Amino acid sequence: MNNPVLNVKAVEKDFGGIRALDDVDLVVHNKEIVALIGPNGAGKTTFFNCITGIYTPTGGDVLIDPTAEGNPRRINGKKPNVVTELGMARTFQNIRLFPSMTALENVMIGTHCRTKSAVWGAISRNKATRREEQAVIDRSYELLKLVGLEKYVNDLATNMPYGKQRRLEIARALATDPFLLLLDEPAAGMNPQETLDLERLIVDIRDQFSISIMLIEHDMKMVMSMSDRIYVLDYGRMIADGTPREIAENPAVIKAYLGESDD
Amino acid sequence: MVQFFLTAGCDSVGHAVRKSLLAAAWFVFLTFPLMVIKVNTIENTVVWRWENMGYVAVSIFLGSFVWRWLLARKELKEDNANEETSAEKLLTKVQSHPVLKYSALAVVALLAGLYPQVFDLYQTNIMISCLVYIVLGLGLNIVVGLAGLLDLGYVAFYAVGAYAYALCNMHWDIGFWYMLPVGGVLGTILGVMLGFPVLRLRGDYLAIVTLGFGEIIRLILENWGDVTMGPSGISNIDRPALFGVKLGITDSTIYMYYIMIGLLVFTIFCVNRLQNSRIGRAWLALREDEIACQAMGIDKVKTKLLAFALGASWAGMAGVVFAAKTTFINPASFTFWESAIILSIVVIGGMGSIRGVIAGAIILILVPEYLRDFAEFRMLLFGAIMVLVMVFRPQGLISAKRKIYKYNDTNTAGAANE
Amino acid sequence: MEYFLELFFGGLTRGSIYALIALGYTMVYGIIELINFAHGEIYMIGAFTGLIVAGVLTALGFPEASTLVIALMCAVIWAAAYGYTVEKVAYKPLRGAQRLSPLISAIGMSIFLQNYVMLSQTSDFLPFPELIPQFGFMERFGSTMSSSEMVIVVSTILVCIGLTLFIKFTKLGKAMRATAQNRKMAMLVGINVDMVISATFVIGSSLAAVGGVLIASHIGQINYFIGFIAGIKAFTAAVLGGIGSIPGAMLGALVLGLTEAFATGYVSSDYEDVFAFCLLVLILIFRPAGIMGKEKTQKV
Ligand SMILES: Nc1ncnc2c1ncn2[C@@H]1O[C@H](COP(=O)(O)OP(=O)(O)OP(=O)(O)O)[C@@H](O)[C@H]1O
Ligand SMILES: [Mg+2]
């Protein structure tokens, strides 16, 4: 049972001459919270894009093993929707909600790949469709409640406060039933209290849903206190990995962050 | 209020007047060759129409005040963008109140049912074309309004439906009722064939490809004379028969009217259910943000293709009805202008809004029918209004409303991998 | 062989005109990522302005050569003015709006301009005076290449060279390239992006007007509808070459012009416009980035 759920081997990504990711290895185990840190422009978001199918890696392998039973499958080159169906869901650094849909509908979209009703079901609105629809609505509402957004159920996403939009993105990603949740700077733009609440929420999600979580974050306090392991990316290369304590004492990491005024 | 109108976007009234004078002068210059001069290059004569210069100057001078005012208002409204107009408020009120809603529906149904009894054949015929446009508009609304795919060759599917019925009727004497579903299926097949290669690409390529496709279909209809009878078209197409009985002109027109009402009700029913379903939500999401949508597990190509093909199937059915109604079709009925009219119905009425599309079709089709003098300016105005709507009121006449879902609050958060 | 050469030069002429229009499409697309559907109409308005000015001058008894030059200049000025105005009215207020809005606005503008010209002028075909003089030295080419074809091809080559130099070496040209690459960055380093966008529309419209007058004079008639098909084809040329790329548009136009000429010459002339369309669909399927275009990954 100690096989990694996500195993990234020597992934590379070139953007016409610029190497944004170079020989990056990373593993995530079951029920782990793993943080990916690094200075601005290090390639963290690019890494997420490469493993979720938004970009195709130029080289290397991305392997997943949702049940951690030791039979991984290769997913690089697969389309983003297929990757999500296989169980990796993400949020975006620059929030990408569906602005003119309500909060509830945003979460309902997340359940799309786990439901089936099609054109005929929609038009005839038969029993199976109605049941599925109600289940989707109820589940989505539960998730909204979980992230503390029950007040905003029928508000348009675009009218919600910034911090709440980030939470809505998490609920939407959870609705896809992932085994691994990928969060891209979930605390960006939040005040210390909100950050603390978010930290609690993330740990809570991990415990309640028994899933793994990987997050990109600049807030060192949050990263240090909640992650099981940390990876450090700099100029597209993985310069260190280890427990929070190891990372805090790693000279290479300190060097990479020197001059960075982040905290 | 008057003050705001006059000085919108300017420091003072004087500034505003100067700006408007400048705009007027610019447009006088701009329109000078085309509006004022008319040459005959064979006889080498020139006609000068100086009066047009005056019209342009005055209308631009006044119009520029309105333009600035609208722009300023739009900026003010940016904060509370979802404000409803009074007409929309009324509609919402009627809809949210069951008694009002059903009585309003009953009145509409009664009016629609009695229409051919009250009005003469000519009026009924006009109403039938209006109904055809509503159905076409609702069909295109699936593609443009819900899924956000700009289809500029919608008329091609309409043409295919019409020609399918005309040809099958001519050669094999196949009746209307058999061909109605066949027309829909043909539209779907063609939609899939065209959509499949193109929908994988950037959204705006679809616009140009469908534009080209519409032209190609028309060219084929014109040039493939052996099959399509070329530019002269096909005449003597059968009107629909009632239980195998062929009707006279009056009766069959009235019959046609009720068929159209039936088709319209069917269309509204389907579109309404589709847009509030799992599929409909996926379309909307895709329209809003393709990347986020794919990252949420929605298959982009499949979902788009579904919208495109469904829209095409309604065009195919409407085509069959059109052929049966006019009993004569030729390629001239299926030009780009037809696509443009249907698109303006959807855009001006309100993309994604069933009520909007119906209102749009009624206004854009019926008004020009009754104001014949203004018929030649019709497309000019449609084009201008499309630009104005996009700039000032992108949601159209009646904006689409999000459905409010009813949820059960069960207090058992979590319970994921059940 | 003679027939082949005739088709070849015919194709070259077509390709030249497509190039002049396609450049406008590709430049605008490069900078604001919009298919400017009204661009074909600007080309048509250029041709009409040329016709009107030429008609007035001929009625006043001007000689042929100076008529051509003045008509061409007026066409360029007015087309540029229309291009500028269209951008200000129909596209500028829509920056930052939903993806579909400017596209629909463009279609509306295109419909408006077509009908505007039809109503203010005529819906019939208008004969266009033969402005391009017949050179004596072209006679030995017989039917393979006419004087006007030569003039069109040569002027297009000159215009393309001029544009390339302009984009490469002038300040405005550099600002255009910078804006095309990254609009936000360009704004940050102090480029007046609004001005650059206007300039792009003005230049694109001017080129289209040159094409409009030259081809109208070559073919000998125009009507309000010519911009529609020419627009689709020029866009095809731009996509073929790789939309956003200026040399790509020139190359794509050439390929399209020659393909059409040979296809209509050797296969069938009834389906002239079908070939361009089929070519468009084929490129989109097999090489969506075009011949010279680079596959661009959207930043997420
Ligand atoms: N689609 C793209 N095309 C070209 N270059 C890209 C693209 N996406 C990312 N890059 C480049 O790759 C590098 C890494 O960017 P990335 O967004 O992954 O950084 P990051 O670590 O997420 O930074 P931040 O902390 O600011 O979010 C940057 O230099 C960026 O400009
Ligand atoms: Mg990032």
XYZ file of N, CA and C in Angstrom, chain A residues 123-242:
360
model
N -34.235 15.609 -22.226
C -35.526 15.990 -22.813
C -36.670 15.238 -22.149
N -36.471 13.949 -21.937
C -37.580 13.174 -21.372
C -37.663 13.374 -19.860
N -36.574 13.777 -19.271
C -36.482 13.952 -17.819
C -37.061 12.726 -17.102
N -36.537 11.581 -17.464
C -37.041 10.333 -16.887
C -36.543 10.160 -15.452
N -36.955 9.075 -14.877
C -36.707 8.885 -13.453
C -35.205 8.888 -13.125
N -34.447 8.155 -13.942
C -33.009 8.064 -13.689
C -32.384 9.453 -13.730
N -32.779 10.241 -14.718
C -32.209 11.580 -14.838
C -32.570 12.436 -13.645
N -33.833 12.386 -13.256
C -34.263 13.214 -12.125
C -33.516 12.844 -10.864
N -33.342 11.527 -10.684
C -32.648 11.086 -9.482
C -31.200 11.567 -9.505
N -30.574 11.384 -10.667
C -29.180 11.790 -10.796
C -29.041 13.295 -10.570
N -29.976 14.047 -11.150
C -29.922 15.504 -11.044
C -30.028 15.936 -9.579
N -30.972 15.321 -8.869
C -31.143 15.703 -7.465
C -29.903 15.333 -6.648
N -29.328 14.167 -6.975
C -28.130 13.750 -6.255
C -27.000 14.743 -6.499
N -26.892 15.196 -7.743
C -25.850 16.164 -8.090
C -26.047 17.456 -7.308
N -27.298 17.910 -7.276
C -27.589 19.161 -6.570
C -27.242 19.023 -5.089
N -27.684 17.919 -4.486
C -27.451 17.749 -3.061
C -25.971 17.632 -2.738
N -25.282 16.842 -3.533
C -23.845 16.667 -3.322
C -23.132 18.010 -3.443
N -23.510 18.788 -4.470
C -22.857 20.073 -4.695
C -23.112 21.006 -3.524
N -24.324 20.945 -3.006
C -24.638 21.806 -1.872
C -23.800 21.413 -0.655
N -23.664 20.091 -0.456
C -22.834 19.609 0.645
C -21.422 20.170 0.534
N -20.892 20.105 -0.675
C -19.519 20.567 -0.871
C -19.411 22.056 -0.610
N -20.430 22.804 -1.037
C -20.420 24.241 -0.778
C -20.405 24.487 0.720
N -21.182 23.674 1.425
C -21.249 23.836 2.870
C -19.885 23.506 3.482
N -19.273 22.476 2.956
C -17.980 22.051 3.465
C -16.952 23.184 3.389
N -16.957 23.903 2.262
C -15.978 24.987 2.130
C -16.530 26.295 2.683
N -17.695 26.222 3.301
C -18.232 27.390 3.987
C -18.872 28.424 3.089
N -19.526 27.958 2.029
C -20.111 28.917 1.098
C -21.627 28.795 1.016
N -22.264 28.215 2.065
C -23.704 27.996 1.931
C -24.482 29.300 1.759
N -23.851 30.419 2.139
C -24.519 31.712 1.994
C -24.599 32.147 0.531
N -23.711 31.578 -0.289
C -23.576 32.089 -1.660
C -24.189 31.174 -2.712
N -24.930 30.143 -2.272
C -25.382 29.088 -3.184
C -25.873 29.623 -4.523
N -26.768 30.592 -4.480
C -27.365 31.053 -5.736
C -26.799 32.378 -6.227
N -25.625 32.757 -5.721
C -24.978 33.972 -6.223
C -24.147 33.638 -7.451
N -24.064 34.597 -8.363
C -23.183 34.380 -9.502
C -21.735 34.406 -9.015
N -20.932 33.517 -9.592
C -19.546 33.384 -9.138
C -18.822 34.721 -9.226
N -19.117 35.477 -10.258
C -18.382 36.724 -10.475
C -18.673 37.758 -9.386
N -19.820 37.621 -8.705
C -20.169 38.601 -7.677
C -19.623 38.248 -6.299
N -18.938 37.109 -6.196
C -18.468 36.682 -4.879
C -17.127 37.332 -4.541
N -16.838 37.495 -3.218
C -15.541 38.051 -2.831
C -14.415 37.115 -3.252
N -13.252 37.708 -3.430
C -12.098 36.991 -3.973
C -11.770 35.703 -3.203
N -11.673 35.832 -1.902
C -11.304 34.677 -1.090
C -12.318 33.551 -1.204
N -13.581 33.940 -1.321
C -14.644 32.929 -1.459
C -14.557 32.242 -2.826
N -14.135 33.011 -3.826
C -13.985 32.395 -5.146
C -12.931 31.295 -5.109
N -11.850 31.537 -4.361
C -10.818 30.495 -4.250
C -11.400 29.235 -3.592
N -12.221 29.439 -2.592
C -12.847 28.294 -1.927
C -13.812 27.574 -2.861
N -14.518 28.362 -3.663
C -15.453 27.757 -4.617
C -14.691 26.879 -5.611
N -13.508 27.344 -6.020
C -12.705 26.523 -6.934
C -12.349 25.190 -6.288
N -12.072 25.217 -5.005
C -11.736 23.961 -4.319
C -12.952 23.034 -4.305
N -14.118 23.608 -3.998
C -15.327 22.776 -3.982
C -15.583 22.173 -5.356
N -15.384 22.991 -6.385
C -15.631 22.521 -7.744
C -14.684 21.377 -8.080
N -13.422 21.506 -7.682
C -12.463 20.442 -7.967
C -12.820 19.179 -7.178
N -13.269 19.355 -5.932
C -13.634 18.191 -5.124
C -14.805 17.434 -5.739
N -15.672 18.164 -6.409
C -16.854 17.533 -6.991
C -16.496 16.505 -8.049
N -15.286 16.560 -8.585
C -14.907 15.570 -9.595
C -14.451 14.267 -8.959
N -14.512 14.171 -7.624
C -14.126 12.935 -6.933
C -12.687 12.549 -7.181
N -11.748 13.428 -6.847
C -10.349 13.134 -7.171
C -9.699 12.239 -6.119
N -8.577 11.585 -6.522
C -7.747 10.938 -5.516
C -6.594 11.877 -5.157
N -6.383 12.865 -6.055
C -5.340 13.853 -5.787
C -5.867 15.228 -6.149
N -5.784 16.131 -5.182
C -6.282 17.492 -5.398
C -5.076 18.407 -5.563
N -5.053 19.153 -6.652
C -3.915 20.034 -6.928
C -4.352 21.481 -6.753
N -3.725 22.188 -5.814
C -4.141 23.561 -5.533
C -3.023 24.525 -5.902
N -3.314 25.448 -6.788
C -2.301 26.404 -7.229
C -2.468 27.725 -6.476
N -1.625 27.957 -5.510
C -1.641 29.152 -4.664
C -3.028 29.444 -4.095
N -3.566 28.506 -3.306
C -4.925 28.677 -2.784
C -5.042 29.848 -1.817
N -3.938 30.268 -1.197
C -4.034 31.322 -0.188
C -3.683 32.692 -0.759
N -3.398 32.744 -2.068
C -2.993 34.030 -2.651
C -4.083 35.074 -2.421
N -3.680 36.230 -1.921
C -4.623 37.334 -1.736
C -5.476 37.209 -0.491
N -5.140 36.273 0.399
C -5.944 36.130 1.615
C -5.215 36.762 2.793
N -5.978 37.230 3.789
C -5.340 37.777 4.987
C -4.972 36.628 5.933
N -4.163 36.881 6.956
C -3.674 35.789 7.820
C -4.796 34.928 8.393
N -5.900 35.553 8.811
C -6.986 34.767 9.382
C -7.576 33.833 8.330
N -7.834 34.379 7.149
C -8.389 33.552 6.065
C -7.436 32.415 5.732
N -6.132 32.723 5.725
C -5.140 31.701 5.418
C -5.195 30.568 6.438
N -5.339 30.953 7.680
C -5.408 29.959 8.745
C -6.637 29.062 8.563
N -7.776 29.696 8.261
C -9.006 28.921 8.025
C -8.821 27.970 6.851
N -8.167 28.473 5.836
C -7.960 27.660 4.646
C -7.091 26.453 4.973
N -6.058 26.696 5.768
C -5.162 25.607 6.146
C -5.971 24.497 6.828
N -6.840 24.928 7.738
C -7.661 23.960 8.453
C -8.560 23.200 7.472
N -9.130 23.939 6.544
C -10.022 23.323 5.554
C -9.282 22.258 4.749
N -8.060 22.601 4.319
C -7.326 21.667 3.464
C -7.014 20.373 4.223
N -6.555 20.522 5.451
C -6.264 19.333 6.259
C -7.546 18.518 6.469
N -8.605 19.243 6.717
C -9.915 18.641 6.900
C -10.340 17.826 5.689
N -10.139 18.386 4.545
C -10.511 17.700 3.304
C -9.706 16.411 3.168
N -8.406 16.530 3.448
C -7.567 15.346 3.346
C -8.089 14.239 4.276
N -8.414 14.606 5.497
C -8.851 13.590 6.460
C -10.209 13.024 6.093
N -11.122 13.920 5.735
C -12.489 13.484 5.502
C -12.634 12.631 4.252
N -11.926 13.037 3.181
C -12.089 12.350 1.902
C -11.010 11.305 1.672
N -10.015 11.257 2.576
C -8.888 10.329 2.410
C -8.241 10.474 1.045
N -7.909 11.679 0.686
C -7.245 11.885 -0.602
C -5.905 12.558 -0.368
N -5.093 12.563 -1.428
C -3.810 13.262 -1.352
C -4.002 14.687 -1.844
N -3.159 15.566 -1.341
C -3.257 16.959 -1.768
C -1.873 17.471 -2.094
N -1.790 18.179 -3.218
C -0.521 18.806 -3.558
C -0.806 20.273 -3.766
N -0.001 21.134 -3.159
C -0.298 22.552 -3.332
C 0.945 23.364 -3.631
N 0.722 24.395 -4.469
C 1.769 25.377 -4.725
C 1.443 26.534 -3.810
N 2.430 27.054 -3.068
C 2.094 28.144 -2.160
C 3.317 28.982 -1.873
N 3.106 30.278 -1.737
C 4.213 31.172 -1.392
C 4.251 31.455 0.110
N 3.135 31.187 0.789
C 3.060 31.494 2.212
C 3.811 30.418 3.008
N 5.060 30.746 3.404
C 5.931 29.745 4.009
C 5.380 29.209 5.324
N 4.749 30.088 6.089
C 4.229 29.656 7.372
C 3.224 28.524 7.169
N 2.326 28.757 6.252
C 1.304 27.755 5.959
C 1.937 26.473 5.443
N 2.855 26.615 4.505
C 3.500 25.441 3.919
C 4.211 24.629 4.994
N 4.988 25.316 5.824
C 5.769 24.618 6.843
C 4.881 23.894 7.845
N 3.752 24.505 8.184
C 2.962 23.900 9.251
C 2.072 22.772 8.755
N 1.707 22.763 7.507
C 0.734 21.746 7.102
C 1.300 20.638 6.217
N 2.421 20.839 5.534
C 2.834 19.818 4.563
C 3.552 18.665 5.228
N 3.377 17.486 4.625
C 4.153 16.331 5.057
C 5.534 16.394 4.426
N 5.545 16.744 3.148
C 6.823 16.893 2.451
C 6.757 18.109 1.544
N 7.941 18.632 1.219
C 8.011 19.829 0.385
C 8.998 19.588 -0.754
N 8.639 20.054 -1.941
C 9.563 20.047 -3.066
C 9.896 21.487 -3.408
N 11.126 21.730 -3.799
C 11.522 23.101 -4.140
C 11.990 23.146 -5.593
N 11.365 24.030 -6.348
C 11.673 24.165 -7.769
C 12.357 25.511 -7.960
N 13.425 25.514 -8.767
C 14.080 26.784 -9.069
C 14.562 26.732 -10.517
N 14.228 27.735 -11.291
C 14.570 27.738 -12.719
C 14.280 26.403 -13.386
N 13.152 25.820 -13.079
C 12.748 24.602 -13.771
C 13.399 23.331 -13.249
N 14.284 23.453 -12.241
C 14.931 22.240 -11.721
C 14.486 22.009 -10.282
N 14.372 20.719 -9.926
C 14.004 20.403 -8.555
C 15.277 20.452 -7.733
N 15.404 21.469 -6.870
C 16.683 21.602 -6.169
C 16.678 20.927 -4.807
N 15.507 20.614 -4.279
C 15.498 19.955 -2.975
C 14.144 19.328 -2.721
N 14.124 18.295 -1.858
C 12.854 17.814 -1.350
C 13.076 17.199 0.010
N 12.028 17.211 0.830
C 12.177 16.659 2.166
C 11.093 17.176 3.077
